[in-house]
Short mmCIF file of C-alpha atoms in Angstrom, two decimals:
data_model
loop_
_atom_site.label_atom_id
_atom_site.label_comp_id
_atom_site.label_asym_id
_atom_site.label_seq_id
_atom_site.Cartn_x
_atom_site.Cartn_y
_atom_site.Cartn_z
CA MET A 115 122.79 171.94 117.47
CA SER A 116 123.84 168.52 117.30
CA LEU A 117 124.00 166.30 113.75
CA THR A 118 121.01 164.02 115.82
CA GLU A 119 119.01 167.13 117.44
CA THR A 120 119.03 168.46 114.39
CA ALA A 121 117.37 165.32 112.88
CA ILE A 122 114.67 165.24 115.58
CA GLU A 123 113.38 168.85 115.48
CA LEU A 124 113.35 168.80 111.61
CA LEU A 125 111.64 165.20 112.24
CA ARG A 126 109.13 167.09 114.49
CA GLU A 127 108.23 169.62 111.70
CA LEU A 128 107.70 166.92 108.80
CA ILE A 129 105.01 165.58 111.35
CA GLN A 130 103.19 168.84 111.89
CA ASN A 131 103.08 170.29 108.43
CA ALA A 132 100.29 167.10 107.95
CA CYS A 133 101.16 166.08 104.70
CA VAL A 134 98.49 163.30 104.40
CA ASN A 135 97.67 161.48 100.87
CA ASP A 136 94.28 160.41 100.46
CA LEU A 137 95.42 158.59 97.31
CA THR A 138 93.69 161.60 95.44
CA SER A 139 95.41 164.18 93.23
CA ASP A 140 94.45 167.34 94.81
CA SER A 141 95.51 166.04 98.79
CA GLY A 142 98.97 164.91 99.87
CA SER A 143 100.17 168.82 99.62
CA GLU A 144 103.38 168.06 100.19
CA ALA A 145 104.38 171.40 99.19
CA ARG A 146 104.44 172.19 103.17
CA ASN A 147 107.75 169.52 103.79
CA ALA A 148 109.19 171.74 100.78
CA GLU A 149 109.11 174.42 101.74
CA THR A 150 109.99 173.58 105.56
CA LEU A 151 113.34 171.44 103.71
CA GLU A 152 113.93 174.39 101.32
CA ARG A 153 114.68 176.93 104.38
CA PHE A 154 115.96 173.58 106.00
CA PHE A 155 118.85 173.87 103.74
CA ALA A 156 118.64 177.34 102.49
CA HIS A 157 122.40 178.38 103.66
CA SER A 158 123.86 175.30 102.78
CA ASP A 159 126.22 174.51 100.14
CA VAL A 160 124.00 172.23 97.82
CA SER A 161 121.69 172.27 94.32
CA MET A 162 118.07 172.37 94.09
CA GLN A 163 115.50 171.41 91.85
CA ARG A 164 111.91 171.91 92.46
CA PHE A 165 109.37 169.50 90.55
CA GLU A 166 105.23 169.72 90.83
CA PRO A 167 103.64 167.42 88.44
CA HIS A 168 100.08 168.79 89.93
CA PRO A 169 98.98 171.60 92.26
CA GLY A 170 101.10 171.00 95.61
CA ARG A 171 102.43 167.97 95.32
CA VAL A 172 106.12 168.90 95.17
CA SER A 173 109.26 166.72 95.33
CA VAL A 174 112.51 168.26 95.90
CA ALA A 175 115.83 167.49 95.24
CA PHE A 176 119.50 168.96 96.92
CA THR A 177 122.89 167.89 95.23
CA VAL A 178 125.95 168.30 97.18
CA GLU A 179 128.26 167.79 94.20
CA GLY A 180 131.16 165.89 94.27
CA THR A 181 135.57 166.21 93.78
CA ASP A 182 135.64 163.34 91.61
CA PRO A 183 133.12 162.97 88.86
CA THR A 184 134.40 159.60 88.79
CA ALA A 185 133.62 158.81 92.18
CA GLU A 186 130.13 156.83 93.01
CA PRO A 187 127.13 158.82 93.44
CA LEU A 188 124.71 158.31 96.73
CA THR A 189 121.24 159.32 96.04
CA LEU A 190 118.84 159.08 99.75
CA LEU A 191 114.53 158.80 98.30
CA GLY A 192 112.64 159.60 100.95
CA HIS A 193 108.94 160.51 100.80
CA THR A 194 107.26 163.73 102.56
CA ASP A 195 103.52 162.22 102.27
CA VAL A 196 101.83 160.44 104.94
CA VAL A 197 98.20 157.99 104.84
CA PRO A 198 95.18 159.75 106.82
CA VAL A 199 94.40 159.09 110.70
CA ASP A 200 91.37 157.91 112.36
CA ARG A 201 91.74 160.53 114.67
CA PRO A 202 89.21 159.14 117.16
CA LYS A 203 91.48 155.95 117.54
CA TRP A 204 94.62 157.84 119.06
CA THR A 205 95.35 158.90 121.78
CA HIS A 206 98.11 161.48 121.52
CA ASP A 207 97.77 164.03 118.82
CA PRO A 208 98.79 162.39 115.19
CA PHE A 209 100.17 165.63 113.92
CA GLY A 210 101.39 166.86 117.66
CA ALA A 211 105.04 165.64 117.40
CA ASP A 212 104.76 164.90 121.58
CA ILE A 213 107.86 163.61 122.64
CA VAL A 214 106.25 161.37 125.40
CA ASP A 215 108.59 158.53 127.75
CA GLY A 216 110.87 158.80 125.28
CA LYS A 217 108.91 158.45 122.26
CA ILE A 218 107.96 160.77 119.23
CA TYR A 219 104.31 160.44 118.57
CA GLY A 220 102.57 161.55 115.05
CA ARG A 221 101.68 160.29 111.82
CA GLY A 222 104.63 159.91 109.71
CA ALA A 223 106.73 158.80 112.35
CA THR A 224 107.76 155.51 111.05
CA ASP A 225 106.77 155.27 107.79
CA MET A 226 109.09 157.09 106.79
CA LEU A 227 109.63 160.75 107.91
CA PHE A 228 112.31 159.82 110.84
CA ILE A 229 114.09 159.15 107.94
CA THR A 230 114.07 161.24 105.94
CA ALA A 231 114.40 163.95 108.48
CA ALA A 232 118.10 161.85 108.97
CA MET A 233 118.69 161.66 104.97
CA ALA A 234 118.46 165.75 104.79
CA ALA A 235 120.33 166.21 108.39
CA THR A 236 123.34 163.94 106.96
CA THR A 237 123.41 166.00 103.77
CA ARG A 238 123.61 168.82 105.46
CA GLU A 239 126.48 167.94 106.99
CA ILE A 240 127.88 166.02 104.39
CA ALA A 241 127.99 169.42 102.63
CA LYS A 242 130.49 171.05 104.98
CA LEU A 243 133.23 168.06 103.78
CA ARG A 244 133.44 168.19 100.10
CA PRO A 245 133.50 164.34 99.23
CA ARG A 246 134.63 162.71 96.33
CA GLY A 247 131.47 161.42 95.18
CA SER A 248 127.81 163.19 94.96
CA LEU A 249 125.43 163.01 97.21
CA THR A 250 121.48 163.92 95.99
CA PHE A 251 118.73 163.73 98.41
CA VAL A 252 115.39 163.66 97.06
CA ALA A 253 112.02 164.64 99.26
CA LEU A 254 109.62 162.93 97.04
CA ALA A 255 105.86 162.87 96.91
CA ASP A 256 102.47 160.76 96.27
CA GLU A 257 105.09 157.42 97.65
CA GLU A 258 101.99 156.43 99.92
CA ALA A 259 99.83 156.31 96.04
CA ARG A 260 102.31 154.44 94.48
CA GLY A 261 104.12 157.16 93.21
CA GLY A 262 102.81 158.98 90.22
CA LEU A 263 103.08 162.26 91.62
CA GLY A 264 106.13 161.37 92.83
CA ALA A 265 109.16 158.93 91.82
CA GLY A 266 106.86 156.94 89.76
CA TRP A 267 106.67 160.43 87.81
CA LEU A 268 110.03 161.49 88.28
CA ALA A 269 111.45 158.55 86.76
CA GLU A 270 108.96 158.69 83.90
CA ASN A 271 109.64 162.40 82.88
CA TYR A 272 113.26 163.54 84.02
CA PRO A 273 114.77 160.47 84.21
CA THR A 274 118.12 162.35 84.53
CA ALA A 275 117.29 164.73 86.78
CA ILE A 276 119.27 162.01 89.58
CA SER A 277 121.12 159.28 89.79
CA TRP A 278 119.81 156.27 90.60
CA LYS A 279 122.78 154.57 90.44
CA ASN A 280 123.00 153.87 94.46
CA CYS A 281 119.99 154.75 96.20
CA LEU A 282 118.72 154.01 99.67
CA SER A 283 115.31 154.58 101.20
CA GLU A 284 112.92 153.14 103.66
CA THR A 285 113.51 150.77 105.50
CA GLY A 286 116.00 147.99 107.79
CA GLY A 287 117.82 147.78 110.87
CA SER A 288 115.34 146.54 113.20
CA HIS A 289 116.34 143.02 114.43
CA LEU A 290 115.30 139.59 114.29
CA PRO A 291 114.51 137.54 117.44
CA VAL A 292 117.17 134.90 117.09
CA GLN A 293 116.06 131.68 119.38
CA ASP A 294 119.51 131.44 120.98
CA GLY A 295 119.46 135.33 122.09
CA SER A 296 121.63 136.43 119.55
CA ASP A 297 121.18 138.98 117.52
CA ALA A 298 120.24 139.49 113.67
CA LEU A 299 120.04 143.06 111.14
CA ILE A 300 117.25 143.26 108.32
CA VAL A 301 118.49 144.99 104.99
CA VAL A 302 115.26 144.79 102.41
CA VAL A 303 117.36 144.04 99.13
CA GLY A 304 113.57 143.80 97.04
CA GLU A 305 110.15 144.18 97.40
CA LYS A 306 107.22 142.32 95.79
CA GLY A 307 105.34 143.50 92.67
CA ALA A 308 101.61 144.31 92.17
CA ALA A 309 99.36 142.28 90.26
CA GLN A 310 96.00 144.81 90.93
CA ARG A 311 92.99 142.58 88.73
CA ARG A 312 88.98 143.78 89.47
CA LEU A 313 86.88 140.54 88.45
CA HIS A 314 83.99 140.81 86.53
CA VAL A 315 80.49 138.70 86.35
CA HIS A 316 77.77 139.55 85.11
CA GLY A 317 73.82 138.34 85.18
CA ASP A 318 70.45 138.30 85.13
CA ALA A 319 68.81 142.21 86.10
CA GLY A 320 65.20 142.17 87.11
CA HIS A 321 63.05 143.19 89.70
CA GLY A 322 63.90 142.16 93.62
CA SER A 323 60.40 140.95 94.25
CA ALA A 324 60.41 138.17 91.46
CA PRO A 325 64.24 136.14 91.38
CA PHE A 326 62.73 133.20 90.22
CA SER A 327 64.90 131.09 87.38
CA ARG A 328 67.19 134.32 86.88
CA ASP A 329 71.28 134.22 86.79
CA LEU A 330 71.39 135.93 90.12
CA THR A 331 74.88 138.19 90.03
CA VAL A 332 75.60 138.26 93.71
CA GLY A 333 75.47 134.62 93.85
CA THR A 334 77.76 134.47 91.40
CA ILE A 335 80.14 136.64 92.55
CA GLY A 336 79.93 135.45 95.96
CA GLU A 337 81.41 132.05 94.59
CA VAL A 338 83.09 133.53 92.91
CA ALA A 339 85.35 135.68 96.14
CA ARG A 340 85.27 131.90 97.84
CA ARG A 341 87.39 130.39 95.23
CA ILE A 342 89.49 132.84 95.24
CA CYS A 343 89.89 132.65 98.96
CA SER A 344 90.94 129.26 98.84
CA ILE A 345 93.99 129.70 96.59
CA GLU A 346 96.94 128.48 98.71
CA PRO A 347 100.08 129.42 96.57
CA GLU A 348 102.77 127.61 96.58
CA VAL A 349 106.70 128.64 99.01
CA SER A 350 109.03 130.22 97.71
CA SER A 351 111.91 128.28 97.47
CA SER A 352 114.52 131.73 96.92
CA GLU A 353 117.93 132.24 98.42
CA LEU A 354 116.33 135.32 100.25
CA TRP A 355 113.84 132.92 102.17
CA GLU A 356 116.31 130.32 102.77
CA GLY A 357 119.03 132.74 104.47
CA TYR A 358 115.64 134.53 106.31
CA VAL A 359 114.67 131.03 107.91
CA ARG A 360 117.82 130.25 108.60
CA ALA A 361 119.10 133.07 110.36
CA PHE A 362 116.48 132.97 113.47
CA ARG A 363 118.47 129.34 114.31
CA PHE A 364 115.54 127.33 114.65
CA ASP A 365 115.91 123.65 115.33
CA SER A 366 116.32 121.52 112.55
CA GLU A 367 112.24 120.16 112.53
CA THR A 368 111.02 123.48 112.67
CA GLU A 369 113.33 124.76 110.06
CA GLN A 370 112.58 122.49 107.49
CA GLN A 371 109.10 123.23 108.04
CA LEU A 372 109.55 126.44 107.75
CA LEU A 373 111.32 125.93 104.35
CA ALA A 374 108.21 123.93 103.30
CA GLY A 375 105.30 126.71 103.47
CA GLU A 376 103.95 125.15 106.66
CA ASN A 377 104.82 126.39 110.98
CA TYR A 378 104.53 129.96 110.12
CA GLU A 379 103.56 129.73 113.74
CA ALA A 380 106.77 129.05 115.18
CA LEU A 381 107.30 132.86 114.04
CA GLY A 382 105.74 134.27 116.65
CA PRO A 383 104.54 138.05 115.64
CA LEU A 384 106.29 137.77 112.50
CA ALA A 385 104.02 134.79 111.13
CA ARG A 386 102.08 137.25 108.93
CA TYR A 387 104.82 139.23 107.35
CA SER A 388 107.29 135.71 106.68
CA HIS A 389 104.35 134.35 104.97
CA ALA A 390 104.06 137.23 102.31
CA MET A 391 107.71 137.47 102.53
CA SER A 392 107.25 133.86 101.03
CA HIS A 393 104.25 133.58 98.82
CA LEU A 394 102.53 135.20 95.94
CA THR A 395 99.30 136.68 97.66
CA VAL A 396 96.22 137.08 96.73
CA ALA A 397 94.18 139.33 99.05
CA PRO A 398 90.46 139.90 98.26
CA THR A 399 89.27 143.83 98.88
CA VAL A 400 86.84 145.23 97.00
CA LEU A 401 83.25 143.76 96.54
CA ARG A 402 80.90 145.90 94.76
CA ALA A 403 77.24 144.52 93.76
CA GLY A 404 73.44 146.61 93.16
CA GLY A 405 72.32 149.91 94.29
CA ALA A 406 68.42 149.95 95.29
CA ILE A 407 67.78 147.07 97.25
CA ASN A 408 64.82 146.39 94.95
CA VAL A 409 66.74 145.76 91.76
CA LEU A 410 68.74 142.40 91.07
CA PRO A 411 72.13 143.50 89.70
CA SER A 412 73.24 142.25 86.85
CA HIS A 413 77.07 143.49 87.31
CA ALA A 414 79.53 143.13 90.26
CA TRP A 415 83.09 142.90 90.87
CA LEU A 416 85.57 141.90 93.19
CA GLU A 417 88.91 143.97 93.58
CA LEU A 418 92.03 141.88 94.47
CA ASP A 419 95.34 143.45 95.77
CA ILE A 420 98.36 140.68 94.47
CA ARG A 421 101.75 140.65 95.47
CA PRO A 422 103.47 138.43 92.99
CA LEU A 423 107.99 138.28 93.84
CA PRO A 424 110.72 138.42 91.40
CA GLY A 425 109.89 135.80 88.60
CA GLN A 426 106.77 135.58 88.87
CA SER A 427 104.78 136.81 85.96
CA GLN A 428 101.58 138.87 85.08
CA GLU A 429 100.27 135.74 82.99
CA ASP A 430 101.33 133.39 85.31
CA ILE A 431 98.47 135.21 88.42
CA ASP A 432 95.69 135.38 85.41
CA GLU A 433 96.25 131.71 85.19
CA LEU A 434 96.28 131.12 88.25
CA ILE A 435 93.23 132.97 89.02
CA ARG A 436 91.62 130.92 86.05
CA GLU A 437 92.30 127.31 87.97
CA ALA A 438 90.84 128.73 91.10
CA LEU A 439 87.42 129.66 89.22
CA GLY A 440 87.39 126.50 87.05
CA ASP A 441 83.93 126.23 85.82
CA LEU A 442 82.98 129.62 86.18
CA ALA A 443 86.30 131.29 84.51
CA ASP A 444 84.64 131.45 81.05
CA HIS A 445 81.74 133.78 83.21
CA VAL A 446 84.64 135.68 84.75
CA GLU A 447 86.61 138.83 82.96
CA ILE A 448 89.56 139.72 84.10
CA GLU A 449 90.73 142.84 84.77
CA HIS A 450 94.01 144.37 84.41
CA LEU A 451 94.40 147.54 86.88
CA ILE A 452 97.93 148.05 88.98
CA THR A 453 100.49 145.66 87.43
CA GLU A 454 104.25 145.75 88.53
CA ASP A 455 106.88 143.38 88.32
CA ALA A 456 108.64 142.66 92.17
CA THR A 457 112.30 144.03 91.80
CA LEU A 458 115.64 142.70 93.70
CA SER A 459 119.10 143.81 94.38
CA PRO A 460 121.86 141.94 94.85
CA ALA A 461 123.20 141.41 98.09
CA GLU A 462 126.84 142.47 97.26
CA GLY A 463 128.12 145.24 95.35
CA PRO A 464 129.59 148.35 96.57
CA LEU A 465 126.19 150.33 98.25
CA TYR A 466 125.82 147.05 100.28
CA GLN A 467 129.07 146.47 101.79
CA ALA A 468 128.37 150.24 102.95
CA ILE A 469 125.40 148.85 105.03
CA VAL A 470 126.93 145.78 105.94
CA ASP A 471 130.33 148.16 107.18
CA THR A 472 128.01 150.62 109.21
CA TYR A 473 126.03 148.34 110.73
CA ASP A 474 129.13 146.08 111.94
CA GLU A 475 130.15 149.96 113.29
CA PHE A 476 127.53 150.13 115.52
CA PHE A 477 126.28 146.47 116.16
CA PRO A 478 129.78 144.93 116.01
CA GLY A 479 129.70 140.88 115.04
CA VAL A 480 125.72 140.64 113.89
CA PRO A 481 125.01 139.17 110.89
CA VAL A 482 122.80 140.83 108.32
CA VAL A 483 119.89 138.72 106.79
CA PRO A 484 118.81 140.63 103.54
CA THR A 485 114.90 140.16 102.96
CA ILE A 486 111.87 141.69 100.55
CA ALA A 487 109.10 143.67 101.69
CA ALA A 488 105.99 142.76 101.64
CA GLY A 489 105.15 146.06 100.67
CA GLY A 490 106.15 149.08 97.75
CA SER A 491 108.79 151.91 98.16
CA ASP A 492 109.96 153.90 95.70
CA LEU A 493 112.91 151.93 95.40
CA ARG A 494 111.55 150.23 92.74
CA PHE A 495 112.50 152.66 90.30
CA ALA A 496 115.90 153.31 90.63
CA ARG A 497 115.83 149.33 90.13
CA ARG A 498 113.80 149.29 86.66
CA LEU A 499 116.17 152.21 85.59
CA GLY A 500 119.33 150.28 86.09
CA GLY A 501 120.61 151.18 89.80
CA VAL A 502 120.38 149.54 93.22
CA GLY A 503 118.06 150.08 96.36
CA TYR A 504 118.29 149.09 99.18
CA GLY A 505 116.26 150.06 102.85
CA PHE A 506 118.28 151.11 105.50
CA ALA A 507 117.82 152.73 109.10
CA LEU A 508 119.16 151.50 112.31
CA HIS A 509 116.99 150.85 115.16
CA ALA A 510 118.02 149.97 119.01
CA ARG A 511 119.06 146.08 119.70
CA GLU A 512 115.48 146.34 121.85
CA ARG A 513 113.28 146.98 118.52
CA SER A 514 111.93 143.80 117.15
CA PHE A 515 111.77 143.68 113.49
CA SER A 516 108.17 142.52 114.14
CA GLU A 517 107.19 145.84 116.24
CA VAL A 518 109.05 148.04 113.53
CA LEU A 519 106.13 147.06 110.90
CA GLU A 520 102.84 146.96 113.12
CA GLN A 521 103.94 150.80 113.27
CA LEU A 522 103.29 151.15 109.72
CA HIS A 523 99.96 152.74 109.15
CA SER A 524 98.96 152.31 112.72
CA HIS A 525 97.08 154.48 115.21
CA ASP A 526 99.08 156.42 117.90
CA GLU A 527 101.92 155.78 115.05
CA CYS A 528 105.55 156.68 117.35
CA VAL A 529 109.53 156.86 116.30
CA HIS A 530 111.76 155.81 118.89
CA VAL A 531 113.96 159.14 119.92
CA GLU A 532 116.54 156.45 120.37
CA ASP A 533 116.37 155.31 116.76
CA VAL A 534 116.18 158.47 115.12
CA GLU A 535 119.58 159.34 116.83
CA LEU A 536 120.86 156.19 115.31
CA THR A 537 119.58 155.87 112.21
CA THR A 538 121.10 159.73 111.83
CA LYS A 539 123.93 158.59 112.89
CA ALA A 540 124.35 155.60 110.56
CA TYR A 541 123.48 157.74 107.89
CA PHE A 542 126.05 160.28 108.61
CA SER A 543 128.49 157.32 108.43
CA LEU A 544 127.71 155.40 105.70
CA ALA A 545 128.16 158.78 103.66
CA GLN A 546 130.98 159.01 104.99
CA LYS A 547 132.19 156.02 103.78
CA PHE A 548 130.91 155.70 101.10
CA LEU A 549 131.25 158.94 99.38
CA GLY A 550 135.11 159.82 100.51
CA ALA A 551 134.16 162.74 102.92
#
């Protein structure tokens, strides 16, 4: 069986194991995918480490020892959990891994099991070649819940168990719709942070039949929500945003509008992502007040999913919220939930250059455009521990960046067989070059 056929077969089994993470500690059951991978590597020249911080939440690392301890190591961070599905809205079995019209359907097909399978197949093949540098593939649990029982737990409790120096994970290698018909390839060099907030307000309790002259909590939280929705942060002035905009080769007027944070409609299906890439975003997502219809609630709260860019502090965000609240600021308690600074790796250096060289091997002469992810990945833990981390995959020319983004957590999630093949070949090629295999 060829390298790409091996990856496709493994991908289908990983999907079928249905390791659904509903963000509770007893979900996930990534032990099933860990056991699949342990069988996959059973007769390979790799060492294995198994981590289980909670029953069933298993991460497993497979290492090919290099022959030269001074050579650069490479670590592949794949995750094995997937998000839940709304079965009635799928037209294919979400855990059947059916191949239809050149696509493999299933939850996690794109996010990120096709890359995880490519990483595993590459690692098993590299084990036959005695590379100079060491290669580690880590199949991580709990990425969809921000890694508290996966990469985050490993980084905190066993930071030296694997190398974090040079890491690859999801995602990249899709194509920008350049205006003149030429091509450009995406590589992810960083990701926004987290600044989750819960805003509490308090008012008068009482019977629902007598609201006169009471401080109505629901009215206050409604006004708080309205003011929060009116927040309009400034556009980023970073080199990443400017390089991304210029890669589209718009006319000068459109380019200047975008650099000023205007006319996102020009980016078509990438408008929403591009806005998120270039701004701190504030999204009200949860509102709670009351329980019984005949009781005036004395407490209500609003939860905010806030994603800061590199360089934006938690203090900056609290001040932004207070400014938006105006005269209500003294009546609102700001509670911090998950808070993590944005992380960024340089668009240069040995691993970044290996990505550029690999892209050029498959798409000669095509420019590479560094971007920042609006969501999170396990790569942030590598960056915090002093390493570099990049999102890396490879898609066919027809696969635009927006098409790949639309697959994430979608109904009828799928990945093209061609993209599994390309990504597997790209990982194997990069690993050979970088490790001296």
